[in-house]
Coordinates of C-alpha atoms and ligand atoms in Angstrom, one line a residue:
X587 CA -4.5 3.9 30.3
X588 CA -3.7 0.5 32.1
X589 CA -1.8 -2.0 30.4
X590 CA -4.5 -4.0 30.2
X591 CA -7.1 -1.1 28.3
X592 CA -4.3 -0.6 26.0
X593 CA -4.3 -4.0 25.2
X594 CA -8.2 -3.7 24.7
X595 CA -8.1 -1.1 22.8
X596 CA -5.2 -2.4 20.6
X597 CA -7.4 -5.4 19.8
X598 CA -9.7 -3.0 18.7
X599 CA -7.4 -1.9 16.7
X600 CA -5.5 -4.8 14.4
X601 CA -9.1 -6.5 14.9
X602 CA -10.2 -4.4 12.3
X603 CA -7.5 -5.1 9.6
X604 CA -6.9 -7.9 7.7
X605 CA -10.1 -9.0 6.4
X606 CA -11.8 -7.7 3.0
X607 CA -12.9 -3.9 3.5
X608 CA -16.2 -3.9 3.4
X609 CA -17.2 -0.5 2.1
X610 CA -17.2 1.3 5.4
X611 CA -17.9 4.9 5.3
X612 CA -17.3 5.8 9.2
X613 CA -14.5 5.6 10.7
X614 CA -14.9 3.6 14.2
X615 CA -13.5 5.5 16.5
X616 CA -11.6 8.7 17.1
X617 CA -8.6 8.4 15.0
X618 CA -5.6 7.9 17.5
X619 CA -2.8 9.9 15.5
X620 CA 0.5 10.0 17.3
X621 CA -0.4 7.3 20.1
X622 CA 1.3 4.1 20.2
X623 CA -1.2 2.0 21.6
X624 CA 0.4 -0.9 22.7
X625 CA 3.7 -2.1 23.6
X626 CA 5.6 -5.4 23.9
X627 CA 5.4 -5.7 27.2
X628 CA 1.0 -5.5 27.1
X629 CA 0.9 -8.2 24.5
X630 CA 3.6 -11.1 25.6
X631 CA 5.4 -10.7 29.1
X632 CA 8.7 -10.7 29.3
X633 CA 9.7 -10.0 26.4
X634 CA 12.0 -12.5 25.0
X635 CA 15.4 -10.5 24.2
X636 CA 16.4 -13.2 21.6
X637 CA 13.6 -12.7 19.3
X638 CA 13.6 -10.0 17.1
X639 CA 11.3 -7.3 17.0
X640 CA 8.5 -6.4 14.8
X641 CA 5.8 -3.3 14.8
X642 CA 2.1 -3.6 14.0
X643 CA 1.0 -0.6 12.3
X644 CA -2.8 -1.0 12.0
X645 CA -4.8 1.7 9.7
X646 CA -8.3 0.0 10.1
X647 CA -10.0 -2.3 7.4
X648 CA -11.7 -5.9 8.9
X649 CA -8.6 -7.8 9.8
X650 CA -10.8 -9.8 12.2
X651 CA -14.2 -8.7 11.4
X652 CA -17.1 -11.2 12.4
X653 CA -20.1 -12.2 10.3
X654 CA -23.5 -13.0 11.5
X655 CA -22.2 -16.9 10.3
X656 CA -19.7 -18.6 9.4
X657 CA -20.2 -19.1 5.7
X658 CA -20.6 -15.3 5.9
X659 CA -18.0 -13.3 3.3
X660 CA -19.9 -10.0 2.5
X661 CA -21.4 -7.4 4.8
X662 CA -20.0 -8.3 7.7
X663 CA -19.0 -6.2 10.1
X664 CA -15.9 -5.0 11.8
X665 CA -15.5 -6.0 16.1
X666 CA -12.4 -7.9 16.3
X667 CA -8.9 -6.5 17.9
X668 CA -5.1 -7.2 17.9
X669 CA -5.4 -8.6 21.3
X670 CA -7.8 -11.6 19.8
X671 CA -5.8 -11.9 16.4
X672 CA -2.4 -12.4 18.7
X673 CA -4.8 -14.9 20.8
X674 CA -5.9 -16.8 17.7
X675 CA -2.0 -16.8 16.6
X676 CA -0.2 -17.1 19.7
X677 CA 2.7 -18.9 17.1
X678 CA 3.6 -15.1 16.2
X679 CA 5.0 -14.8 19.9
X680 CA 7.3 -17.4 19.3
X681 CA 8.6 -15.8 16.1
X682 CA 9.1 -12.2 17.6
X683 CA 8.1 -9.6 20.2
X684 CA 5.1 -7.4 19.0
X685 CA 3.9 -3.5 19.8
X686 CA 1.6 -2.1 17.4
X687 CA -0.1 1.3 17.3
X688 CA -3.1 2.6 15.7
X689 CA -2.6 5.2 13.0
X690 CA -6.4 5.0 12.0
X691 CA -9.4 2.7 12.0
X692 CA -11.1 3.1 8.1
X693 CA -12.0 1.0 5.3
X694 CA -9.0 1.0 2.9
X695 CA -11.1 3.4 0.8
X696 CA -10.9 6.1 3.0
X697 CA -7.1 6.0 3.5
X698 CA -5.9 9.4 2.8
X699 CA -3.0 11.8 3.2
X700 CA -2.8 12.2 6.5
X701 CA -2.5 8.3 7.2
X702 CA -0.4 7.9 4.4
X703 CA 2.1 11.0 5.8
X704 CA 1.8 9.4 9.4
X705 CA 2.7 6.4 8.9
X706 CA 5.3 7.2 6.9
X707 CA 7.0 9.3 9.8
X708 CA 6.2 6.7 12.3
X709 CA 7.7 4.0 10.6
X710 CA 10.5 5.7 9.7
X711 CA 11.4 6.2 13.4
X712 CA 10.5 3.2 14.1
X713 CA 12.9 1.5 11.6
X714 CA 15.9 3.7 12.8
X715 CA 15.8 1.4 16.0
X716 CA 18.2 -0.9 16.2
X717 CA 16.3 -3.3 18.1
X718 CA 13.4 -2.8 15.5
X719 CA 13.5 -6.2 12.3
X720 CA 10.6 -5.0 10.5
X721 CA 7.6 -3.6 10.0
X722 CA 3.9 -4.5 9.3
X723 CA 1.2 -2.3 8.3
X724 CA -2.1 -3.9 8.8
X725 CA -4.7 -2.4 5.5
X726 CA -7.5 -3.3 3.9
X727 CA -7.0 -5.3 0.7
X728 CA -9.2 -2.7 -1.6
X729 CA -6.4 -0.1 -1.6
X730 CA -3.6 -2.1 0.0
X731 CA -1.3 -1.7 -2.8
X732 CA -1.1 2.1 -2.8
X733 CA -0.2 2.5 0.6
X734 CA 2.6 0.0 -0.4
X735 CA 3.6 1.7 -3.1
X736 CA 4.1 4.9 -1.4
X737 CA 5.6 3.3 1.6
X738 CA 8.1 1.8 -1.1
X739 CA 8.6 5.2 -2.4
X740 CA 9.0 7.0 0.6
X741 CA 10.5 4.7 3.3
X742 CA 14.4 4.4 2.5
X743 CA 15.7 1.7 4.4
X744 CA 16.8 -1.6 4.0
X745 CA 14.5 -3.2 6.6
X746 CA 11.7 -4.8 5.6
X747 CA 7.8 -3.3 5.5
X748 CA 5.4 -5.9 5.3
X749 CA 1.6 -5.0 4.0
X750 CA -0.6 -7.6 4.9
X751 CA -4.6 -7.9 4.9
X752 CA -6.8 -10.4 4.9
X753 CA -9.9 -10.9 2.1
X754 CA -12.4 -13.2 4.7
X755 CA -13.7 -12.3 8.3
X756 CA -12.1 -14.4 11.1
X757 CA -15.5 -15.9 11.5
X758 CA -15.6 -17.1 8.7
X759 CA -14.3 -21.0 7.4
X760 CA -11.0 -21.2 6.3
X761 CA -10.5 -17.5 7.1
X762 CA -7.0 -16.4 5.7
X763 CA -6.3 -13.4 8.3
X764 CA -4.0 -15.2 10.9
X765 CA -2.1 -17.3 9.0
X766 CA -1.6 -14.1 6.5
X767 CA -0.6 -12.3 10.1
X768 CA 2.0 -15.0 11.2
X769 CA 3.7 -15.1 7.6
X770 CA 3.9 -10.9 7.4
X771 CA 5.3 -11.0 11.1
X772 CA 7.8 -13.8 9.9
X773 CA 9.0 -12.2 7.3
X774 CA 9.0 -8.9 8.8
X775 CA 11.5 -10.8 11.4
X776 CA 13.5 -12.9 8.5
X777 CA 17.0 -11.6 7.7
X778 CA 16.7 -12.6 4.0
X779 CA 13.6 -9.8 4.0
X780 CA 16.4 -7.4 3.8
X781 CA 17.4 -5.1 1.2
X782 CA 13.5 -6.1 -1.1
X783 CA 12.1 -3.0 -0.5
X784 CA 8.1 -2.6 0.6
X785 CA 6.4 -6.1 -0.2
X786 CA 3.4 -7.2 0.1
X787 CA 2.1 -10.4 1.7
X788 CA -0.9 -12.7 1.5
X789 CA -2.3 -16.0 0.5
X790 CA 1.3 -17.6 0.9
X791 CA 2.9 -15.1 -1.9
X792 CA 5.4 -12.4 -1.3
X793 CA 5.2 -10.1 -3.8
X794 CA 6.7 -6.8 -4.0
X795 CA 5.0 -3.5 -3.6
X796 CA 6.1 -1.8 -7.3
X797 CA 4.2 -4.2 -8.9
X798 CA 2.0 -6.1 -7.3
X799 CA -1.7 -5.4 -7.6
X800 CA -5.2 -6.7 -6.5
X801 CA -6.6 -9.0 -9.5
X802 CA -9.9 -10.2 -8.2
X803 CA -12.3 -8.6 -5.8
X804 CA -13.5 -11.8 -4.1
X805 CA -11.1 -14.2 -4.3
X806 CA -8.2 -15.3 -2.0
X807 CA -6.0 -15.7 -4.9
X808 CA -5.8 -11.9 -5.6
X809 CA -2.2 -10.0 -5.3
X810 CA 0.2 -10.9 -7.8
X811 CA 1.9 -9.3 -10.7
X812 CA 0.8 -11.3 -13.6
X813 CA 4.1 -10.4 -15.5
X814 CA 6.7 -8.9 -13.1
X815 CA 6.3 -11.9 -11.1
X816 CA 6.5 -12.8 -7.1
X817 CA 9.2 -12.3 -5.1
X818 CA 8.9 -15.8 -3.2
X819 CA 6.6 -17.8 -1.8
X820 CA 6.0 -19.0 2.2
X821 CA 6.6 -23.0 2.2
X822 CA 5.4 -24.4 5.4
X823 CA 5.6 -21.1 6.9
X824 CA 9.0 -20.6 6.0
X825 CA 9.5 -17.4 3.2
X826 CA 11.4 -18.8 0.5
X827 CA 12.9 -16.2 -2.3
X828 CA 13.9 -16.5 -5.8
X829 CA 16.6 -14.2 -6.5
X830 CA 18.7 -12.0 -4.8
X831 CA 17.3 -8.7 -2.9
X832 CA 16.9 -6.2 -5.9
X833 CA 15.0 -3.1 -6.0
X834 CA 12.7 -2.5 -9.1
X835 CA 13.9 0.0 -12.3
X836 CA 13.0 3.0 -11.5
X837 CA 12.4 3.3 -7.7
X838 CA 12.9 6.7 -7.0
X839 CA 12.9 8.2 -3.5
X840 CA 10.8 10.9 -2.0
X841 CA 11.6 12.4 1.4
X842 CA 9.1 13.5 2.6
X843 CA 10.7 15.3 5.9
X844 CA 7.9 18.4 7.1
X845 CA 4.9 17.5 4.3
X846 CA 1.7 18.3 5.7
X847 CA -0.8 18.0 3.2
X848 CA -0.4 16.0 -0.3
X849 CA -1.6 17.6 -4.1
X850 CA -5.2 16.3 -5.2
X851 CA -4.3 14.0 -8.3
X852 CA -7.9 12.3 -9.6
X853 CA -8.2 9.2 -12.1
X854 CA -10.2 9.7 -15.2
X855 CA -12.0 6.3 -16.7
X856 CA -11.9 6.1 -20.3
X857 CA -14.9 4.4 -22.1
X858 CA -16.4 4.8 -25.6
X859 CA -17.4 8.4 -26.1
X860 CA -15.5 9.2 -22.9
X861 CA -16.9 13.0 -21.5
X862 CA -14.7 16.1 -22.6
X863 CA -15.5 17.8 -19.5
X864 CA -14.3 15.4 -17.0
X865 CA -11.2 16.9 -17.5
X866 CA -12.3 20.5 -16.5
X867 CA -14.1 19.2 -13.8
X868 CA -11.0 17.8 -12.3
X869 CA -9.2 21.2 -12.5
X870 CA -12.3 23.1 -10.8
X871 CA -12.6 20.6 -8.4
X872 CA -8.6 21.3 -7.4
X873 CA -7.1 18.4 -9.3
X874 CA -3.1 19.1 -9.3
X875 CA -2.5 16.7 -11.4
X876 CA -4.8 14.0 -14.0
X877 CA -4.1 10.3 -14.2
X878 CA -6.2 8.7 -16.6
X879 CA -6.9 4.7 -17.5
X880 CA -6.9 5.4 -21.1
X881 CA -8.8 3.1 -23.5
X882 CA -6.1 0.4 -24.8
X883 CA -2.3 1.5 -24.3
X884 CA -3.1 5.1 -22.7
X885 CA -6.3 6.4 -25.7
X886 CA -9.4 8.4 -25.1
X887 CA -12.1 9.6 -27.1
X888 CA -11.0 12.3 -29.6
X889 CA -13.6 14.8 -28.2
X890 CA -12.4 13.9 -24.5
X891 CA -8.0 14.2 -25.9
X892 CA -9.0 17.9 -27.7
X893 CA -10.8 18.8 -24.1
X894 CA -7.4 17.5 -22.2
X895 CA -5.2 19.0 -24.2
X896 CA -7.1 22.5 -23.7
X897 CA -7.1 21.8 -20.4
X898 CA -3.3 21.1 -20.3
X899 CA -3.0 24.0 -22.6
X900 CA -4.4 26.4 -20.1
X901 CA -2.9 25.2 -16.7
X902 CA 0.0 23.1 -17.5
X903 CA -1.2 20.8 -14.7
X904 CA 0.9 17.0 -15.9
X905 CA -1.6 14.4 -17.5
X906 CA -0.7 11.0 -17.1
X907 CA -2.0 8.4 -19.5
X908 CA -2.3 5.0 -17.7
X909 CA -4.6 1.8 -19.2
X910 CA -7.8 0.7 -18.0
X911 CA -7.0 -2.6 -19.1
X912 CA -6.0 -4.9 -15.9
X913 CA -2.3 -5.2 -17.1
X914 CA -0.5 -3.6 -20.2
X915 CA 2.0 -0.7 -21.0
X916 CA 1.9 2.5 -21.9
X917 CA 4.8 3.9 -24.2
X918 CA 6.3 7.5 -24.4
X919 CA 5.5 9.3 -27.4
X920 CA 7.9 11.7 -28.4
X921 CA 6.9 15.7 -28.6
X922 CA 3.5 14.4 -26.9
X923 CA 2.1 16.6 -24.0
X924 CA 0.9 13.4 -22.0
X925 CA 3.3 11.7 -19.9
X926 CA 3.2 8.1 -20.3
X927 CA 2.6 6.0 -16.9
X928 CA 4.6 2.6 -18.3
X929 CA 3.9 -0.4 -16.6
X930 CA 1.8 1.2 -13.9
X931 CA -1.3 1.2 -13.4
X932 CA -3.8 4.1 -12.7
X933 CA -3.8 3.6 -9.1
X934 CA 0.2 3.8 -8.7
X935 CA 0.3 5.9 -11.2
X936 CA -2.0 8.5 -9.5
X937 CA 0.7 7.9 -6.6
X938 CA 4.3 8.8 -8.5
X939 CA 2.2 11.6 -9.7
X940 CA 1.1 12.9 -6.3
X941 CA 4.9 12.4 -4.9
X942 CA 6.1 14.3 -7.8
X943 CA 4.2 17.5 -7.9
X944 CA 4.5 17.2 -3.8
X945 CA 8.1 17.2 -3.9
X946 CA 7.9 20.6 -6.6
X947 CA 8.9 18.7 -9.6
X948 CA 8.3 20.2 -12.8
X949 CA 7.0 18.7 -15.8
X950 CA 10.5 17.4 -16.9
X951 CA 11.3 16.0 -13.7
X952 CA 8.1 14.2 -13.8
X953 CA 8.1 12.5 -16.7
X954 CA 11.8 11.4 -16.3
X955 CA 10.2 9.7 -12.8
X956 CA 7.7 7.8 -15.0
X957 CA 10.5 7.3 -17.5
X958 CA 12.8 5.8 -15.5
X959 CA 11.0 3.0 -14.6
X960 CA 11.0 1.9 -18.1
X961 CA 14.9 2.5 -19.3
X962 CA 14.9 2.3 -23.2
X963 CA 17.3 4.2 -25.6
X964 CA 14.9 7.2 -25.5
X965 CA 13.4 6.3 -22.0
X966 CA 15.5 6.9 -18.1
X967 CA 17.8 5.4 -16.6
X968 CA 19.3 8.7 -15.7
X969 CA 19.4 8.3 -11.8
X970 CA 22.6 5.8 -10.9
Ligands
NAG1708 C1 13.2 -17.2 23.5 O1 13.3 -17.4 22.2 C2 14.3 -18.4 21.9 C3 14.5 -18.4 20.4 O2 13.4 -18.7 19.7 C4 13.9 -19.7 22.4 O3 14.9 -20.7 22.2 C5 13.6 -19.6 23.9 O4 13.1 -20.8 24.4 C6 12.7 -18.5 24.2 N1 12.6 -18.3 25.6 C7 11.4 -18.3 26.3 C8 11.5 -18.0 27.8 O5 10.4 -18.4 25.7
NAG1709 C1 14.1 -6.9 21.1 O1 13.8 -5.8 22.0 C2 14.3 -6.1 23.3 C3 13.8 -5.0 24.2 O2 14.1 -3.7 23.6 C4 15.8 -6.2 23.2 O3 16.3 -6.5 24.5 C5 16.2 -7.2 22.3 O4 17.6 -7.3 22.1 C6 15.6 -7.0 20.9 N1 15.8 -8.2 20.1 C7 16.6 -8.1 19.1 C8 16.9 -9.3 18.3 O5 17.2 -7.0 18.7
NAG1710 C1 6.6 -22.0 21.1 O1 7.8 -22.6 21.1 C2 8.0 -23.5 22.2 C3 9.4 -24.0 22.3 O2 9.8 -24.5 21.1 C4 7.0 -24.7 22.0 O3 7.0 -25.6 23.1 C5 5.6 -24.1 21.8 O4 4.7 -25.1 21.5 C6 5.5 -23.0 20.8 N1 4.2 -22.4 20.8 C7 3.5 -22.3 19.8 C8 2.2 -21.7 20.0 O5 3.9 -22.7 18.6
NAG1711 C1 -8.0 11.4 7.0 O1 -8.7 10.4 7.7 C2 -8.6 10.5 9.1 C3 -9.3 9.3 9.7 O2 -10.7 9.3 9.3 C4 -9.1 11.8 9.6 O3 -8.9 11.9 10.9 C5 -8.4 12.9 8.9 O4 -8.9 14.2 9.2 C6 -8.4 12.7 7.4 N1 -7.6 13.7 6.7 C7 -8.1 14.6 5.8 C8 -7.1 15.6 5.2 O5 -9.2 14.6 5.5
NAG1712 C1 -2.6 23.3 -27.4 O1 -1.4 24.0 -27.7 C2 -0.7 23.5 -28.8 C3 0.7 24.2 -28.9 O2 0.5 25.6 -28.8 C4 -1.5 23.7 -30.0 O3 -0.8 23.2 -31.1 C5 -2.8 22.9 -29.8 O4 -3.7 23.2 -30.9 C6 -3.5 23.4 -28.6 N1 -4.6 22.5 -28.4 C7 -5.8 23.0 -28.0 C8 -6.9 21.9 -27.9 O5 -6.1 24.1 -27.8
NAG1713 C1 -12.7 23.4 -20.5 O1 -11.5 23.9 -20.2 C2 -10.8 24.5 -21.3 C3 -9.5 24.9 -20.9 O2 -9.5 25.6 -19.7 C4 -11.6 25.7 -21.8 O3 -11.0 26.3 -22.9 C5 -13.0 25.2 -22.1 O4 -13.9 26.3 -22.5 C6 -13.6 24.5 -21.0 N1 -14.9 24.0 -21.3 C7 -16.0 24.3 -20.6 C8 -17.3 23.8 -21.1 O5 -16.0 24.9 -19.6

């Protein structure tokens, strides 16, 4: 491939990422696993060997996706690439040298194991470089904060991994992809990144990955954690913090050298007079694990808890009882077969869970994961 195709094709790639996913069943093209597709050289040449250096990771999404009109914001459809979003932003060559690759090109719906596992190897690597500040991954808002949960999980090093999307097209007014794409690639480059773990960066907040989540479906005002707070904020363009790098209670590291494949782990919606057989459904269906967003602080019907405890009864698989309620906690209770998911939600929930039982932990082991992210006198706090 000539510089220059790579280059196309790269657009075609990052093009596709930061806007809102719109529900996109087909992927676009072939997924290119493996293949970086572009380098620093194809995007700004020569390099400049004083700025750092900063990796685009792009999984698919609508960073720059195009509408039929400018005051479009639904249904639009996915065309633009990396090559066009660095155009637009040509500020972000003045911050840092830029090679991306394409790990896939999906709506953030269809992210699944084998992006998540990919991109946790290739970033990895890529982080070991010396020459290598930080790292972006490019995602559709809709599931953006599960890939940066598990990335936070999963990637142990002090560099910073930036998540980034975008929730307009880039034809649209006031769309919010490239100044969300110049702020992730300046704090991917910034040395006070350091040492904060995955974060996750749009609409001028940095938040970080444990606990920030998507509150509205529409709006540009949508990742925050409502009570663990930001992280800091981007005046001007410049990433302000306001504390210290820390880590959050409870982050426990997976390594997940030679996985393959990840357990199936499904979310069960509580309602009034939830189902009783949705939880043998699950287990027929291969479930390896139940997270459900109980009613109120982790409930469920009483005919749906006698089915799930019969269910647990018989296969031992680990139910975690989450809320369905948009923020909220759910406490341990002593003797109790369900293991309580704490502060997080069903959806990050649904990923400690799928780390656990990946990494062989038994039912002890898991709940002290959940546990520890919630230290009380009876609760974790048993990993220094
Ligand atoms: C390289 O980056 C440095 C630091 O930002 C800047 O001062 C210098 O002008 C840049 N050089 C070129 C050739 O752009
Ligand atoms: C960025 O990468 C180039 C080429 O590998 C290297 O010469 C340069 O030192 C790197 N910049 C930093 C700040 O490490
Ligand atoms: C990049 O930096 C140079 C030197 O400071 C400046 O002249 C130029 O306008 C900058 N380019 C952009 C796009 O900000
Ligand atoms: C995950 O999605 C990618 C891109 O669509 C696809 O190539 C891959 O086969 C999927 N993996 C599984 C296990 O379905
Ligand atoms: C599950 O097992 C426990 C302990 O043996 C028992 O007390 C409970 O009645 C069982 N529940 C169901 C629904 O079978
Ligand atoms: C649901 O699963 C439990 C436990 O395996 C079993 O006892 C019960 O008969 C199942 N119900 C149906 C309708 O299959």
């Amino acid at each position: 491939m000539s510089p220059l195709k790579s280059v196309t094709a790269l657009v075609a790639l990052v093009a596709s990422t930061l806007a809102i996913p719109v529900p996109s069943p087909e992927p676009l093209s072939e997924p290119q696993h493996l293949h970086k597709l572009f380098t620093r050289q194809d995007v700004q040449s020569p390099i400049n060997g004083s700025l750092p250096n900063v990796t685009i990771f792009a999984t698919g999404g609508t960073i720059a996706s195009q509408g039929s009109s400018n005051t479009q914001t639904v249904g639009y459809s996915i065309g633009l690439g990396v090559q066009q979003i660095v155009d637009a932003v040509p500020e972000i060559l003045n911050i840092s040298n830029i090679a991306g690759y394409q790990v896939s090109n999906v709506g953030s719906g269809s992210i699944n194991e084998t992006i998540l596992l990919e991109l946790n190897s290739l970033i990895t690597a890529e982080l070991e470089k010396d020459d290598i500040a930080g790292v972006i991954i490019t995602h559709g808002t809709d599931t953006l904060e599960e890939t940066a949960f598990f990335m936070d999980l999963t990637i142990d090093s002090p560099k910073p991994v930036i998540c980034v999307g975008a929730m307009r097209p880039a034809t649209a007014l006031s769309a919010d992809g490239p100044l969300n794409l110049l702020q992730a690639v300046t704090l991917a480059a910034s040395p006070n990144a350091l040492g904060r773990g995955t974060m996750i960066t749009l609409n001028d907040r940095i938040g970080s990955a444990f606990y920030t989540t998507k509150n509205n479906a529409n709006s540009l005002d949508t990742f925050y954690s409502t009570e663990a707070g930001q992280l800091g904020f981007f005046i001007n363009q410049v990433p302000y913090f306001y504390y210290e790098p820390a880590k959050p209670i409870g982050l426990t590291h997976f390594d997940l050298a030679g996985m393959t494949t990840l357990p199936q782990i499904d979310i069960l919606y509580a309602h009034q007079d939830m189902d009783a057989l949705l939880f043998n459904s699950s287990v027929q269906n291969g479930a390896e694990g139940i997270v459900y967003a109980g009613v109120g602080a982790g409930g469920m019907s009483s005919k749906a808890s006698v089915a799930a405890e019969a269910v647990y009864n018989e296969t031992g698989i680990p139910m975690v009882a989450s809320h369905r309620s948009a923020d909220g906690f759910v406490p341990a209770d002593d003797g109790d077969y369900i293991i309580a998911s704490g502060f997080f939600n069903p959806q990050k929930a649904r990923i400690l869970l799928q780390l656990a039982v990946a990494s062989g932990f038994g039912e002890s082991e898991i709940r002290g994961v959940f546990a520890e992210s919630y230290p009380s006198p009876g609760g974790g706090m048993r990993r220094k």
